[in-house]
PDB file of C-alpha atoms in Angstrom:
ATOM      1  CA  MET K   1      94.467 135.553 195.740  1.00 40.00           C
ATOM      2  CA  ARG K   2      90.970 134.863 197.081  1.00 44.00           C
ATOM      3  CA  ALA K   3      90.149 131.551 198.711  1.00 48.00           C
ATOM      4  CA  PRO K   4      88.393 129.192 196.293  1.00 56.00           C
ATOM      5  CA  PRO K   5      84.589 129.165 196.655  1.00 59.00           C
ATOM      6  CA  SER K   6      83.256 126.176 198.567  1.00 55.00           C
ATOM      7  CA  ARG K   7      81.178 125.085 195.536  1.00 54.00           C
ATOM      8  CA  LEU K   8      84.378 124.888 193.504  1.00 55.00           C
ATOM      9  CA  ILE K   9      86.164 122.875 196.175  1.00 53.00           C
ATOM     10  CA  ALA K  10      83.289 120.385 196.301  1.00 47.00           C
ATOM     11  CA  ALA K  11      83.185 120.158 192.509  1.00 51.00           C
ATOM     12  CA  LEU K  12      86.943 119.570 192.383  1.00 49.00           C
ATOM     13  CA  ALA K  13      86.608 116.724 194.844  1.00 47.00           C
ATOM     14  CA  LEU K  14      84.074 115.074 192.541  1.00 43.00           C
ATOM     15  CA  ALA K  15      86.100 115.853 189.422  1.00 45.00           C
ATOM     16  CA  SER K  16      89.179 114.163 190.815  1.00 45.00           C
ATOM     17  CA  CYS K  17      87.659 110.868 189.688  1.00 44.00           C
ATOM     18  CA  ALA K  18      88.113 111.876 186.040  1.00 46.00           C
ATOM     19  CA  SER K  19      91.644 111.169 184.940  1.00 47.00           C
ATOM     20  CA  ARG K  20      93.681 110.399 181.882  1.00 47.00           C
ATOM     21  CA  SER K  21      95.427 107.072 181.492  1.00 45.00           C
ATOM     22  CA  ASP K  22      98.141 108.451 179.178  1.00 53.00           C
ATOM     23  CA  PRO K  23     100.065 111.678 179.760  1.00 55.00           C
ATOM     24  CA  PRO K  24      99.449 114.377 177.149  1.00 55.00           C
ATOM     25  CA  GLY K  25     101.887 114.739 174.275  1.00 59.00           C
ATOM     26  CA  PRO K  26     104.201 117.743 173.907  1.00 72.00           C
ATOM     27  CA  ASP K  27     101.667 119.609 171.739  1.00 91.00           C
ATOM     28  CA  PHE K  28      98.268 118.724 173.151  1.00 96.00           C
ATOM     29  CA  VAL K  29      95.551 119.397 170.570  1.00 96.00           C
ATOM     30  CA  LEU K  30      92.208 120.579 171.864  1.00 97.00           C
ATOM     31  CA  PRO K  31      88.988 119.271 170.345  1.00 98.00           C
ATOM     32  CA  CYS K  32      87.509 121.930 168.065  1.00 97.00           C
ATOM     33  CA  ASP K  33      84.423 122.504 170.213  1.00 98.00           C
ATOM     34  CA  VAL K  34      86.532 123.026 173.343  1.00 98.00           C
ATOM     35  CA  ALA K  35      88.915 125.364 171.494  1.00 97.00           C
ATOM     36  CA  ALA K  36      85.924 127.389 170.281  1.00 98.00           C
ATOM     37  CA  VAL K  37      84.545 127.852 173.814  1.00 98.00           C
ATOM     38  CA  LEU K  38      87.960 128.867 175.110  1.00 98.00           C
ATOM     39  CA  GLN K  39      88.282 131.432 172.340  1.00 97.00           C
ATOM     40  CA  ASP K  40      84.730 132.793 172.567  1.00 97.00           C
ATOM     41  CA  VAL K  41      84.326 132.788 176.344  1.00 98.00           C
ATOM     42  CA  CYS K  42      87.447 132.110 178.372  1.00 98.00           C
ATOM     43  CA  GLN K  43      90.081 134.074 176.511  1.00 97.00           C
ATOM     44  CA  HIS K  44      88.448 137.377 177.437  1.00 96.00           C
ATOM     45  CA  CYS K  45      90.435 137.013 180.655  1.00 96.00           C
ATOM     46  CA  HIS K  46      92.552 133.851 180.290  1.00 97.00           C
ATOM     47  CA  THR K  47      94.918 135.399 177.780  1.00 97.00           C
ATOM     48  CA  SER K  48      98.637 136.093 177.949  1.00 96.00           C
ATOM     49  CA  PRO K  49      99.204 137.794 180.222  1.00 96.00           C
ATOM     50  CA  PRO K  50      95.992 136.864 182.052  1.00 96.00           C
ATOM     51  CA  GLN K  51      93.572 139.742 182.693  1.00 95.00           C
ATOM     52  CA  ASN K  52      91.005 140.624 185.384  1.00 93.00           C
ATOM     53  CA  GLY K  53      92.502 138.335 188.018  1.00 93.00           C
ATOM     54  CA  ALA K  54      92.579 135.170 185.908  1.00 94.00           C
ATOM     55  CA  PRO K  55      95.383 132.991 187.308  1.00 94.00           C
ATOM     56  CA  PHE K  56      96.543 131.357 184.056  1.00 94.00           C
ATOM     57  CA  PRO K  57      96.220 131.616 180.268  1.00 97.00           C
ATOM     58  CA  LEU K  58      94.006 129.252 178.267  1.00 97.00           C
ATOM     59  CA  LEU K  59      95.427 129.837 174.812  1.00 97.00           C
ATOM     60  CA  THR K  60      96.726 126.387 173.932  1.00 96.00           C
ATOM     61  CA  GLY K  61      95.970 122.763 174.621  1.00 97.00           C
ATOM     62  CA  ASN K  62      99.117 122.615 176.719  1.00 97.00           C
ATOM     63  CA  ASP K  63      97.723 125.414 178.907  1.00 97.00           C
ATOM     64  CA  THR K  64      94.777 123.171 179.830  1.00 97.00           C
ATOM     65  CA  GLN K  65      97.078 120.299 180.769  1.00 96.00           C
ATOM     66  CA  ALA K  66      99.413 122.250 183.060  1.00 95.00           C
ATOM     67  CA  PRO K  67      99.269 121.662 186.811  1.00 95.00           C
ATOM     68  CA  PHE K  68      97.494 124.350 188.826  1.00 92.00           C
ATOM     69  CA  ASP K  69      99.558 124.845 191.942  1.00 84.00           C
ATOM     70  CA  PRO K  70      98.960 126.586 194.233  1.00 80.00           C
ATOM     71  CA  PRO K  71      96.261 126.296 195.473  1.00 79.00           C
ATOM     72  CA  TYR K  72      95.085 123.018 193.938  1.00 83.00           C
ATOM     73  CA  ASP K  73      98.037 120.690 194.616  1.00 88.00           C
ATOM     74  CA  ASN K  74      99.036 120.208 190.967  1.00 89.00           C
ATOM     75  CA  THR K  75      95.498 119.411 189.825  1.00 95.00           C
ATOM     76  CA  PRO K  76      95.485 119.704 186.025  1.00 96.00           C
ATOM     77  CA  ILE K  77      93.937 122.957 184.867  1.00 97.00           C
ATOM     78  CA  TRP K  78      91.374 121.045 182.774  1.00 98.00           C
ATOM     79  CA  GLN K  79      89.961 119.540 185.976  1.00 97.00           C
ATOM     80  CA  VAL K  80      89.751 122.961 187.600  1.00 95.00           C
ATOM     81  CA  MET K  81      88.082 124.307 184.434  1.00 97.00           C
ATOM     82  CA  GLY K  82      85.436 121.590 184.390  1.00 97.00           C
ATOM     83  CA  ALA K  83      84.710 121.913 188.080  1.00 97.00           C
ATOM     84  CA  ALA K  84      84.540 125.719 187.965  1.00 96.00           C
ATOM     85  CA  VAL K  85      82.214 125.772 184.959  1.00 98.00           C
ATOM     86  CA  ASP K  86      80.049 123.038 186.480  1.00 98.00           C
ATOM     87  CA  ALA K  87      79.857 124.910 189.799  1.00 97.00           C
ATOM     88  CA  GLY K  88      78.808 128.084 187.976  1.00 96.00           C
ATOM     89  CA  VAL K  89      81.753 130.143 189.214  1.00 95.00           C
ATOM     90  CA  MET K  90      83.356 130.421 185.752  1.00 96.00           C
ATOM     91  CA  PRO K  91      82.910 132.568 183.943  1.00 96.00           C
ATOM     92  CA  PRO K  92      82.180 134.763 186.938  1.00 94.00           C
ATOM     93  CA  PRO K  93      78.501 135.686 186.996  1.00 90.00           C
ATOM     94  CA  ASP K  94      79.361 139.374 187.368  1.00 89.00           C
ATOM     95  CA  GLY K  95      82.326 139.334 184.967  1.00 87.00           C
ATOM     96  CA  GLY K  96      80.545 140.586 181.864  1.00 92.00           C
ATOM     97  CA  VAL K  97      81.225 137.413 179.861  1.00 94.00           C
ATOM     98  CA  ASP K  98      78.321 135.157 178.927  1.00 94.00           C
ATOM     99  CA  ILE K  99      78.434 131.419 178.378  1.00 97.00           C
ATOM    100  CA  SER K 100      75.561 129.516 176.821  1.00 97.00           C
ATOM    101  CA  GLN K 101      74.317 126.251 178.272  1.00 97.00           C
ATOM    102  CA  ALA K 102      75.679 124.452 175.190  1.00 98.00           C
ATOM    103  CA  GLU K 103      79.138 126.000 175.720  1.00 98.00           C
ATOM    104  CA  ARG K 104      78.990 125.135 179.411  1.00 98.00           C
ATOM    105  CA  GLU K 105      78.186 121.514 178.539  1.00 98.00           C
ATOM    106  CA  VAL K 106      81.103 121.321 176.088  1.00 98.00           C
ATOM    107  CA  ILE K 107      83.578 122.130 178.876  1.00 98.00           C
ATOM    108  CA  ILE K 108      81.844 120.000 181.516  1.00 98.00           C
ATOM    109  CA  ASP K 109      81.534 116.978 179.220  1.00 98.00           C
ATOM    110  CA  TRP K 110      85.136 117.281 177.994  1.00 98.00           C
ATOM    111  CA  ALA K 111      86.465 117.436 181.558  1.00 98.00           C
ATOM    112  CA  ALA K 112      84.197 114.601 182.710  1.00 98.00           C
ATOM    113  CA  ALA K 113      85.592 112.450 179.883  1.00 98.00           C
ATOM    114  CA  GLY K 114      89.131 113.061 181.168  1.00 97.00           C
ATOM    115  CA  ALA K 115      89.963 115.921 178.773  1.00 98.00           C
ATOM    116  CA  PRO K 116      90.620 113.836 175.652  1.00 97.00           C
ATOM    117  CA  GLU K 117      92.806 115.261 172.934  1.00 96.00           C
ATOM    118  CA  GLY K 118      91.276 116.370 169.644  1.00 96.00           C
ATOM    119  CA  ASP K 119      91.932 114.556 166.390  1.00 92.00           C
ATOM    120  CA  GLY K 120      94.260 117.253 165.067  1.00 86.00           C
ATOM    121  CA  GLY K 121      91.960 118.240 162.225  1.00 83.00           C
ATOM    122  CA  VAL K 122      91.597 121.839 161.148  1.00 85.00           C
ATOM    123  CA  CYS K 123      88.955 123.590 163.210  1.00 87.00           C
ATOM    124  CA  PRO K 124      86.507 125.907 161.448  1.00 82.00           C
TER     125      PRO K 124
END
């Protein structure tokens, strides 16, 4: 596996301030807007099994809550997601997958808020 880009490492250091006060439940429900970005953008590679070098799937809310170790010392995947999107390294600029600024902000804002769970309503 490649070493993490320095922009991602710096972003992860800043993102470590965002944390959840309560552990996620057994079936973590994603907010609808976050689920939509994962489906439209991330799941091109973050599927099961992951494709194109992606290190983990992003198919469920629980996937976003799992620890990412190695190389990030059990940092929750949602923190890595927010930092990587904010740093502009995800989706990879040369990976053939586009993300709009609005989609980017959905992931960044969700991670900055501590990755809150959705309300469990039916997403469109």
